[in-house]
PDB file of C-alpha atoms in Angstrom:
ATOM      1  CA  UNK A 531     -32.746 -11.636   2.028  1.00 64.00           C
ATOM      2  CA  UNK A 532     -32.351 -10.383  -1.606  1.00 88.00           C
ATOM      3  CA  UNK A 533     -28.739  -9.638  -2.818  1.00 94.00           C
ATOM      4  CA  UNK A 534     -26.460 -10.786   0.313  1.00 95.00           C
ATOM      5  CA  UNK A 535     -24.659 -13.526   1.975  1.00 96.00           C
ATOM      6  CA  UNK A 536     -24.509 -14.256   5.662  1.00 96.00           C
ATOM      7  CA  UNK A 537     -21.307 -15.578   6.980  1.00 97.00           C
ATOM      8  CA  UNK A 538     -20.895 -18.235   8.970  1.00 98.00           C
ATOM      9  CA  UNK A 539     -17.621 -18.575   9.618  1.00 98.00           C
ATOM     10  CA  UNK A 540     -13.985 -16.843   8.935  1.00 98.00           C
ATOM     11  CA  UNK A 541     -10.560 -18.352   9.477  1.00 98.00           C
ATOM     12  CA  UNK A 542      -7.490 -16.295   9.163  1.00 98.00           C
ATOM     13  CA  UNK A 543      -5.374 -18.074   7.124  1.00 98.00           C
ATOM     14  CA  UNK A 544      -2.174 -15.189   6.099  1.00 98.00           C
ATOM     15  CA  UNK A 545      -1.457 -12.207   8.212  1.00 97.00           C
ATOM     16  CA  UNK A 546       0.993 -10.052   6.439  1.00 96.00           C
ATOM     17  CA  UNK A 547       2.615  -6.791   6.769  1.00 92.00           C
ATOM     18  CA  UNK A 548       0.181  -4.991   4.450  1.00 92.00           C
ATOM     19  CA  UNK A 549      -2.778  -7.466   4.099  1.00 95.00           C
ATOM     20  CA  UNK A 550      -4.364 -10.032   6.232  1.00 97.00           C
ATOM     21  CA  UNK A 551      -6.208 -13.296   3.848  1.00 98.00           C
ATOM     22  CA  UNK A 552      -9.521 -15.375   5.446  1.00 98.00           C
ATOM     23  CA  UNK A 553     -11.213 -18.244   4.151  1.00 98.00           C
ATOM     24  CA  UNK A 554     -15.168 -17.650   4.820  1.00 98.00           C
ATOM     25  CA  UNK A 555     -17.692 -20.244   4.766  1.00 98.00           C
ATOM     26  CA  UNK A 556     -21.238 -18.096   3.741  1.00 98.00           C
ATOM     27  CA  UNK A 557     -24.791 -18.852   2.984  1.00 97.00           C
ATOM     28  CA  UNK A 558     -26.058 -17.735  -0.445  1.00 96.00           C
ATOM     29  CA  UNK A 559     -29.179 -16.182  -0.951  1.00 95.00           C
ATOM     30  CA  UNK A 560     -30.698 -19.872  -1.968  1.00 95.00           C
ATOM     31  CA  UNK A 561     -29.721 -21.336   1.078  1.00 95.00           C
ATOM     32  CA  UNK A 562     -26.692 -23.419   0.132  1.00 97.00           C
ATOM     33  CA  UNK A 563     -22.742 -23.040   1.446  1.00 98.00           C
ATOM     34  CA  UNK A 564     -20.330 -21.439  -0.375  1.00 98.00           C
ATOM     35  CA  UNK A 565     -16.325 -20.404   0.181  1.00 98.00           C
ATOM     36  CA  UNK A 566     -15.196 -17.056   0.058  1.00 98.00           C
ATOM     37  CA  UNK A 567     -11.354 -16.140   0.038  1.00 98.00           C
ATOM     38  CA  UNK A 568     -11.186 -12.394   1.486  1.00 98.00           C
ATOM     39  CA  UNK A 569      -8.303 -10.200   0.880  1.00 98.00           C
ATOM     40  CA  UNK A 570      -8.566  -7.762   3.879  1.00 97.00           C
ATOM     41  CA  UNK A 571      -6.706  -4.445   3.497  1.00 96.00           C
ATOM     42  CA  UNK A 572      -7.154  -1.014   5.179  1.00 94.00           C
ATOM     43  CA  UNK A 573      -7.062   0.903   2.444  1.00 96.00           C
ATOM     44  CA  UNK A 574      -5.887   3.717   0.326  1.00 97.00           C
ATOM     45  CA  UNK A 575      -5.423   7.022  -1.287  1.00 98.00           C
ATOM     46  CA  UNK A 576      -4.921   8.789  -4.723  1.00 98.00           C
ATOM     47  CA  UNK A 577      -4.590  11.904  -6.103  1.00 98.00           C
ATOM     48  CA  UNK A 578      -4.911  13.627  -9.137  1.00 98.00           C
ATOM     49  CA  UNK A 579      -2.380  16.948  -9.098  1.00 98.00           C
ATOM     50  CA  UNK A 580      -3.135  19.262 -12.204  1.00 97.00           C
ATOM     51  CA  UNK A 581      -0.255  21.760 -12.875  1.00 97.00           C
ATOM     52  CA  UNK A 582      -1.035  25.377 -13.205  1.00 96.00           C
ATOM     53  CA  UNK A 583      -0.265  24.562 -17.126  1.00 95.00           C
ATOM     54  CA  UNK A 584      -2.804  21.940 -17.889  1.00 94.00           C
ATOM     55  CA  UNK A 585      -0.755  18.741 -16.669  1.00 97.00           C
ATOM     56  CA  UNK A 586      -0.793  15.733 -14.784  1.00 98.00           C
ATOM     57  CA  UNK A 587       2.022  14.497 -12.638  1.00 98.00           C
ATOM     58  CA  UNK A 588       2.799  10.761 -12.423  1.00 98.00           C
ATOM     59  CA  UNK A 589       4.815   8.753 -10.622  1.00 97.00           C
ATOM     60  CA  UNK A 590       6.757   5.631 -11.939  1.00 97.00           C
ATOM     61  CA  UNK A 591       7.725   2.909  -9.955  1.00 96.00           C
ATOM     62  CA  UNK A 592       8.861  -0.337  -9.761  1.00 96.00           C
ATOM     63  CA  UNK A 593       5.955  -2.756  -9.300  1.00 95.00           C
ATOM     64  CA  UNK A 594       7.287  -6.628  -8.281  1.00 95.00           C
ATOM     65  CA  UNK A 595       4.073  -8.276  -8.991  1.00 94.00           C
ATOM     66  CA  UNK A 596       4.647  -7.139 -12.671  1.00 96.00           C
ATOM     67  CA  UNK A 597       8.445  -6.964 -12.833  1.00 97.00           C
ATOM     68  CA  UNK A 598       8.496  -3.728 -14.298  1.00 97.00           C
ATOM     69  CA  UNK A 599       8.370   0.320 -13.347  1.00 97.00           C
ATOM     70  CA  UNK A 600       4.930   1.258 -14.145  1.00 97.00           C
ATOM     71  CA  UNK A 601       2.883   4.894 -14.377  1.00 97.00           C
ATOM     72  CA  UNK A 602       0.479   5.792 -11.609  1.00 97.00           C
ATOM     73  CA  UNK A 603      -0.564   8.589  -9.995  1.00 97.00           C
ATOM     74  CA  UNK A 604       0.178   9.495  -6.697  1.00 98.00           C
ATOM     75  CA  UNK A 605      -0.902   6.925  -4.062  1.00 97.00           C
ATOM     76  CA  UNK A 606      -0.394   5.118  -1.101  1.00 95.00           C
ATOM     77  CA  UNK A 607      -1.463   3.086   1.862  1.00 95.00           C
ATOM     78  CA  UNK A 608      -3.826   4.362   4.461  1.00 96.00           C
ATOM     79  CA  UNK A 609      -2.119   4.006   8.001  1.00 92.00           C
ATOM     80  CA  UNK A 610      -3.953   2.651  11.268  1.00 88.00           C
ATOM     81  CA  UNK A 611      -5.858   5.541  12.669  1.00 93.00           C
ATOM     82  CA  UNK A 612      -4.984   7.986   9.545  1.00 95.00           C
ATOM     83  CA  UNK A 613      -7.681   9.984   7.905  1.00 96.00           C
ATOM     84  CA  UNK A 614      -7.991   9.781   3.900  1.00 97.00           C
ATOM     85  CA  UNK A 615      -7.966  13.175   3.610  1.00 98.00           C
ATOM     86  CA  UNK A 616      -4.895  13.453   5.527  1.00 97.00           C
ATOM     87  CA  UNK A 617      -3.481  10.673   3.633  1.00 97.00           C
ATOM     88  CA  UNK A 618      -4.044  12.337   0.443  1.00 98.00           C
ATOM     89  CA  UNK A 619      -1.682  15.441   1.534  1.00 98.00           C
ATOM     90  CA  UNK A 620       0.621  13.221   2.773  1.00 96.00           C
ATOM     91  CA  UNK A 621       1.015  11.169  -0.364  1.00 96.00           C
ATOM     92  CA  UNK A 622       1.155  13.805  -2.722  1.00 97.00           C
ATOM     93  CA  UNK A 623       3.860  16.155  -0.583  1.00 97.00           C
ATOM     94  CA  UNK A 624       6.494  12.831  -0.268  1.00 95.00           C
ATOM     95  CA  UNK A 625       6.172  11.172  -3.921  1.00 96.00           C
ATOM     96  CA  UNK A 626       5.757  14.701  -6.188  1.00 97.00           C
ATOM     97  CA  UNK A 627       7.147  17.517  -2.980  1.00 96.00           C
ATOM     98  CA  UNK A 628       3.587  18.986  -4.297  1.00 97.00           C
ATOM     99  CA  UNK A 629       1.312  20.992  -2.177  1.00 97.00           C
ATOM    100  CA  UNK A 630      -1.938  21.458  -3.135  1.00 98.00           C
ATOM    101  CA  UNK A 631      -4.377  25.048  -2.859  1.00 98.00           C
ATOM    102  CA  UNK A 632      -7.444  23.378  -4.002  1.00 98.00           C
ATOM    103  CA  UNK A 633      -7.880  19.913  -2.893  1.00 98.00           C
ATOM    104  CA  UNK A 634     -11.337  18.151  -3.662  1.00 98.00           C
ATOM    105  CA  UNK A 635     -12.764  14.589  -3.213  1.00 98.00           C
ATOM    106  CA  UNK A 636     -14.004  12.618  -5.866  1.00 98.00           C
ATOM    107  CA  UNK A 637     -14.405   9.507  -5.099  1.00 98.00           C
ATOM    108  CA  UNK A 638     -14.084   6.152  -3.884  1.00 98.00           C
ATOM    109  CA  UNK A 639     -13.140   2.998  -5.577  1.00 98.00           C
ATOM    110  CA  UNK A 640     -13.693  -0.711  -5.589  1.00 98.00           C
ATOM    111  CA  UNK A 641     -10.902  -1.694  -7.138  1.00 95.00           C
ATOM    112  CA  UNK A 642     -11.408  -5.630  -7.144  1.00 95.00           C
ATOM    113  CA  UNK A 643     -14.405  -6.132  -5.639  1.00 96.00           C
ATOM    114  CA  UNK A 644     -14.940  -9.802  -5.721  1.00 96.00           C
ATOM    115  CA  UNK A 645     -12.158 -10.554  -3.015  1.00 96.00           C
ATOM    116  CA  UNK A 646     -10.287  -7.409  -1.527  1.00 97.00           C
ATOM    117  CA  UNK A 647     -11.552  -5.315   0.950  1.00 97.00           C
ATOM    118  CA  UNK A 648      -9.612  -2.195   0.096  1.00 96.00           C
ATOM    119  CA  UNK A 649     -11.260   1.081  -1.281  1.00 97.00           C
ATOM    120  CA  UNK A 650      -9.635   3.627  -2.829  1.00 98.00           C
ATOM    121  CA  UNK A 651     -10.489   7.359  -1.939  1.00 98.00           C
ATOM    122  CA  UNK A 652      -9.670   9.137  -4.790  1.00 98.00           C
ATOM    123  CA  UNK A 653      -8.934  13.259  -4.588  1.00 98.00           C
ATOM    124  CA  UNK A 654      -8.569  15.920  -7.405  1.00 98.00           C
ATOM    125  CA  UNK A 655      -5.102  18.697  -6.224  1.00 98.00           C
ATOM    126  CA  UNK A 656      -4.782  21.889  -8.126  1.00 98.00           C
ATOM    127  CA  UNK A 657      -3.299  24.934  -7.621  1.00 98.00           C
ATOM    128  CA  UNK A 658       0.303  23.309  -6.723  1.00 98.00           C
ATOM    129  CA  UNK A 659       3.499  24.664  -5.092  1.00 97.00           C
ATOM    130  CA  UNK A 660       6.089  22.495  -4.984  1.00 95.00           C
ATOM    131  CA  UNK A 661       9.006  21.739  -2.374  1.00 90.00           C
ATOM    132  CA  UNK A 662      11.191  18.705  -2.124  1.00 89.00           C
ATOM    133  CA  UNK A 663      10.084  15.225  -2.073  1.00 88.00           C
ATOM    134  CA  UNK A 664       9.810  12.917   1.041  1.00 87.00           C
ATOM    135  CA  UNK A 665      10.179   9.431  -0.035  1.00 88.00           C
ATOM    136  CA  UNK A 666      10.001   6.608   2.675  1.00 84.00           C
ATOM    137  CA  UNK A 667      13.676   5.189   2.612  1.00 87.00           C
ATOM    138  CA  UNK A 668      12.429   1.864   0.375  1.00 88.00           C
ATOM    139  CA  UNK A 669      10.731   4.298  -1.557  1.00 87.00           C
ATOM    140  CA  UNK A 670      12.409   4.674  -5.073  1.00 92.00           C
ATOM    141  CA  UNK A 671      10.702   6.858  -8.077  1.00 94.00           C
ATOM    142  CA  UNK A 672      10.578   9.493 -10.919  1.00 95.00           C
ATOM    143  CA  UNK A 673       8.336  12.224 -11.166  1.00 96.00           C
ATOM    144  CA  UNK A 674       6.914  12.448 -14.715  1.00 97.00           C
ATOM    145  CA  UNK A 675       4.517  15.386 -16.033  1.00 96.00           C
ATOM    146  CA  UNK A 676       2.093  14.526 -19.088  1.00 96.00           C
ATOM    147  CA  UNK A 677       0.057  17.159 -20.688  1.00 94.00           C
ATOM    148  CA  UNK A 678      -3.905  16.223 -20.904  1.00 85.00           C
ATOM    149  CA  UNK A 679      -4.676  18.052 -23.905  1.00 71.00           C
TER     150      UNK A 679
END
């Protein structure tokens, strides 16, 4: 079969909080073995919140893989059983205390394709009202709003 690899077998090889890792033995298209190292992940959620006034909002946070607070926007895990939709909402309202009227999917990504599972359903909120934030209690970060014109 063109364009796909059978597997043979899979052995679990890290089971973590967030992600479990296998080692799969496949068949390639011409027959011969080959190992794959799969990052398995359940997935997650963005969202793009436009202000009323032509902004984006951001959220920076400390990332330890890079040692440093970087600039995202809004996102988060998927939970076991949770909706992406739902998820979405749920991000947005703890890290910015947004709420959106218009909220619109867009998307979803493959953000590293070659050996994580995860996907990325990305979502467009607009027409924002705001209330207070509800971070998760290791959940440390700062708002910021950047213009797009």
């Amino acid at each position: 079969m063109h364009l796909k690899e059978e597997t043979l077998s899979s052995e679990s090889i890290y089971k973590g909080k967030i992600f479990e890792v296998t080692k799969d033995t496949v068949t390639l298209e011409n027959g011969k073995e080959a190992l794959r190292e799969v990052v398995h992940h359940s997935g997650g959620v963005c969202v793009v919140p436009i202000t009323d006034d032509g902004c984006i909002l951001f959220v920076r946070q400390y990332r330890y893989p890079f040692k440093e607070a970087i600039l995202e926007i809004p996102a988060g895990k998927i939970n076991p059983g949770e909706d992406h939709y739902e998820c979405g909402l749920r991000e947005l309202l703890e890290e910015t205390g947004a709420v959106p009227d218009e909220y619109k999917f867009i998307g979803t990504a493959y953000p590293t394709p070659a050996y994580v599972t995860e996907k990325i359903h990305m979502y467009l909120a607009k027409g924002l009202t705001f209330s207070e934030q509800h971070l998760d209690e290791d959940e440390f970060l700062e708002v910021e709003k950047i213009g797009i014109n």
